CSV table of C-alpha atoms in Angstrom, one decimal:
chain,number,residue,atom,x,y,z
A,1,UNK,CA,167.3,67.2,70.1
A,2,UNK,CA,164.2,65.6,71.6
A,3,UNK,CA,164.6,63.3,74.6
A,4,UNK,CA,161.9,60.9,73.4
A,5,UNK,CA,163.6,59.9,70.1
A,6,UNK,CA,165.1,56.4,69.9
A,7,UNK,CA,168.7,57.5,69.7
A,8,UNK,CA,168.5,60.4,72.2
A,9,UNK,CA,171.4,60.3,74.7
A,10,UNK,CA,173.7,58.5,72.2
A,11,UNK,CA,176.8,60.1,70.5
A,12,UNK,CA,178.4,59.4,67.2
A,13,UNK,CA,181.8,60.5,65.9
A,14,UNK,CA,181.6,60.7,62.1
A,15,UNK,CA,184.9,60.8,60.4
A,16,UNK,CA,183.4,60.1,57.0
A,17,UNK,CA,183.7,62.6,54.2
A,18,UNK,CA,181.8,63.1,51.0
A,19,UNK,CA,178.1,62.1,50.9
A,20,UNK,CA,177.3,58.6,52.4
A,21,UNK,CA,178.8,59.1,55.9
A,22,UNK,CA,177.4,62.5,56.6
A,23,UNK,CA,174.0,61.5,55.1
A,24,UNK,CA,173.9,58.5,57.5
A,25,UNK,CA,174.8,60.8,60.4
A,26,UNK,CA,172.0,63.1,59.4
A,27,UNK,CA,169.5,60.2,59.4
A,28,UNK,CA,170.8,59.2,62.9
A,29,UNK,CA,170.6,62.8,64.1
A,30,UNK,CA,167.0,63.0,63.0
A,31,UNK,CA,166.4,60.1,65.5
A,32,UNK,CA,168.0,62.0,68.3
A,33,UNK,CA,171.7,61.1,68.1
A,34,UNK,CA,174.3,63.7,68.8
A,35,UNK,CA,176.7,63.9,65.9
A,36,UNK,CA,180.3,65.2,66.1
A,37,UNK,CA,181.9,65.3,62.6
A,38,UNK,CA,185.6,65.5,62.4
A,39,UNK,CA,187.2,66.7,59.2
A,40,UNK,CA,190.8,66.9,58.0
A,41,UNK,CA,192.5,70.4,57.8
A,42,UNK,CA,191.6,70.6,54.1
A,43,UNK,CA,187.9,70.1,55.0
A,44,UNK,CA,185.3,67.8,53.4
A,45,UNK,CA,185.4,68.0,49.6
A,46,UNK,CA,181.6,68.1,49.6
A,47,UNK,CA,181.8,71.5,51.3
A,48,UNK,CA,183.9,72.9,48.4
A,49,UNK,CA,182.1,71.2,45.5
A,50,UNK,CA,178.5,71.2,46.8
A,51,UNK,CA,178.2,73.7,49.6
A,52,UNK,CA,174.4,73.5,49.8
A,53,UNK,CA,174.5,69.7,50.2
A,54,UNK,CA,177.3,70.0,52.7
A,55,UNK,CA,175.3,72.5,54.8
A,56,UNK,CA,172.2,70.4,54.8
A,57,UNK,CA,174.0,67.1,55.5
A,58,UNK,CA,175.9,68.6,58.5
A,59,UNK,CA,173.3,71.0,59.9
A,60,UNK,CA,172.7,68.9,63.0
A,61,UNK,CA,176.4,68.1,63.5
A,62,UNK,CA,179.1,69.8,65.5
A,63,UNK,CA,181.9,70.0,63.0
A,64,UNK,CA,185.5,70.0,64.2
A,65,UNK,CA,188.8,70.1,62.3
A,66,UNK,CA,191.1,67.4,63.6
A,67,UNK,CA,194.4,66.6,62.0
A,68,UNK,CA,194.8,62.8,62.6
A,69,UNK,CA,198.4,63.0,61.5
A,70,UNK,CA,199.4,65.3,64.3
A,71,UNK,CA,199.8,64.2,68.0
A,72,UNK,CA,197.2,66.8,69.2
A,73,UNK,CA,194.7,65.6,66.6
A,74,UNK,CA,195.2,62.0,67.6
A,75,UNK,CA,194.7,62.9,71.2
A,76,UNK,CA,191.5,64.8,70.4
A,77,UNK,CA,190.2,61.9,68.3
A,78,UNK,CA,190.9,59.5,71.2
A,79,UNK,CA,189.1,61.7,73.7
A,80,UNK,CA,186.1,61.9,71.4
A,81,UNK,CA,186.0,58.2,70.9
A,82,UNK,CA,186.1,57.5,74.7
A,83,UNK,CA,182.8,59.3,75.0
A,84,UNK,CA,181.1,58.0,71.9
A,85,UNK,CA,178.7,55.2,71.2
A,86,UNK,CA,179.3,54.9,67.5
A,87,UNK,CA,182.1,55.6,65.0
A,88,UNK,CA,181.1,56.2,61.3
A,89,UNK,CA,184.0,56.0,58.9
A,90,UNK,CA,184.4,55.8,55.1
A,91,UNK,CA,188.1,55.2,55.0
A,92,UNK,CA,189.7,51.9,53.9
A,93,UNK,CA,191.2,50.0,56.8
A,94,UNK,CA,194.7,50.4,55.2
A,95,UNK,CA,194.3,54.2,55.3
A,96,UNK,CA,193.1,54.1,58.9
A,97,UNK,CA,196.0,51.9,59.8
A,98,UNK,CA,198.4,54.5,58.4
A,99,UNK,CA,196.8,56.9,60.9
A,100,UNK,CA,197.3,54.4,63.7
A,101,UNK,CA,193.5,53.6,63.9
A,102,UNK,CA,193.0,49.9,64.2
A,103,UNK,CA,190.4,47.6,65.6
A,104,UNK,CA,192.5,46.7,68.6
A,105,UNK,CA,193.2,50.4,69.3
A,106,UNK,CA,189.5,51.3,69.1
A,107,UNK,CA,188.6,48.3,71.3
A,108,UNK,CA,191.1,49.4,73.9
A,109,UNK,CA,189.9,53.1,73.9
A,110,UNK,CA,186.2,52.2,74.1
A,111,UNK,CA,185.2,48.5,74.4
A,112,UNK,CA,181.5,49.4,73.9
A,113,UNK,CA,182.1,51.4,70.8
A,114,UNK,CA,180.1,50.4,67.7
A,115,UNK,CA,181.7,51.0,64.4
A,116,UNK,CA,180.0,51.3,61.0
A,117,UNK,CA,182.4,51.3,58.0
A,118,UNK,CA,181.0,52.6,54.8
A,119,UNK,CA,183.1,50.9,52.1
A,120,UNK,CA,182.5,50.3,48.4
A,121,UNK,CA,182.5,46.6,48.5
A,122,UNK,CA,182.3,44.5,51.7
A,123,UNK,CA,184.0,41.6,49.8
A,124,UNK,CA,187.0,43.9,48.9
A,125,UNK,CA,186.9,46.7,51.5
A,126,UNK,CA,190.4,48.0,50.6
A,127,UNK,CA,189.4,48.7,47.0
A,128,UNK,CA,188.4,52.4,46.6
A,129,UNK,CA,185.1,53.1,45.1
A,130,UNK,CA,182.6,56.0,44.5
A,131,UNK,CA,179.0,56.4,43.5
A,132,UNK,CA,179.9,57.3,39.9
A,133,UNK,CA,182.1,54.2,39.6
A,134,UNK,CA,179.2,51.9,40.7
A,135,UNK,CA,176.7,53.6,38.4
A,136,UNK,CA,179.1,53.3,35.5
A,137,UNK,CA,179.7,49.7,36.2
A,138,UNK,CA,176.0,48.8,35.9
A,139,UNK,CA,175.4,51.0,32.9
A,140,UNK,CA,173.4,53.8,34.6
A,141,UNK,CA,175.6,56.7,33.3
A,142,UNK,CA,175.1,58.1,29.9
A,143,UNK,CA,178.0,60.1,28.3
A,144,UNK,CA,179.7,62.6,30.5
A,145,UNK,CA,176.5,63.9,32.2
A,146,UNK,CA,176.4,63.7,35.9
A,147,UNK,CA,173.6,61.5,37.3
A,148,UNK,CA,170.5,63.2,38.7
A,149,UNK,CA,170.9,61.2,41.9
A,150,UNK,CA,173.8,59.7,43.8
A,151,UNK,CA,172.0,56.4,44.1
A,152,UNK,CA,174.8,54.4,45.6
A,153,UNK,CA,175.8,57.2,48.1
A,154,UNK,CA,172.2,57.6,49.3
A,155,UNK,CA,171.5,53.8,49.5
A,156,UNK,CA,174.8,53.4,51.3
A,157,UNK,CA,173.8,56.1,53.8
A,158,UNK,CA,170.4,54.3,54.5
A,159,UNK,CA,172.2,51.0,54.9
A,160,UNK,CA,174.8,52.5,57.3
A,161,UNK,CA,172.1,54.2,59.4
A,162,UNK,CA,170.1,51.0,59.6
A,163,UNK,CA,173.2,49.0,60.6
A,164,UNK,CA,174.1,51.6,63.2
A,165,UNK,CA,170.6,51.6,64.7
A,166,UNK,CA,170.7,47.8,64.9
A,167,UNK,CA,174.1,47.8,66.6
A,168,UNK,CA,173.0,50.5,69.1
A,169,UNK,CA,169.5,49.3,69.9
A,170,UNK,CA,170.2,45.6,69.6
């Protein structure tokens, strides 16, 4: 990490899995931000399905396994949040609430914490969605072939990184 980069000295906790969150974190890391990625005990599906992508997206991150359903995992998550400037998540708020993670709890743990939520639709944030769903909805998929590029995932990552920088740098 270089000290002269715009996000040097700042720390993000990335609890997002799959592509958009880790891609956003990688963009922020390239600007000097320290990234700590937490994953469930089963890991990030991207690591199993696309190990090369996973390695590249997380090369600048410190990856920790944290079981947010267990008391020790919750305690570790809270400790990480107390020392963080940014939280990156890709979970629906209802899923986070089941884990005991709510806006009031986050504000109590760290009042200065910025939070970027990567959700499929900001008008319906509790509706699940994925890149393939969005591409199919607008007619970009043909047959059963996988798309060459995960357009929505990568665009979402860019938007999330931009939102994070705006929040952090004002």
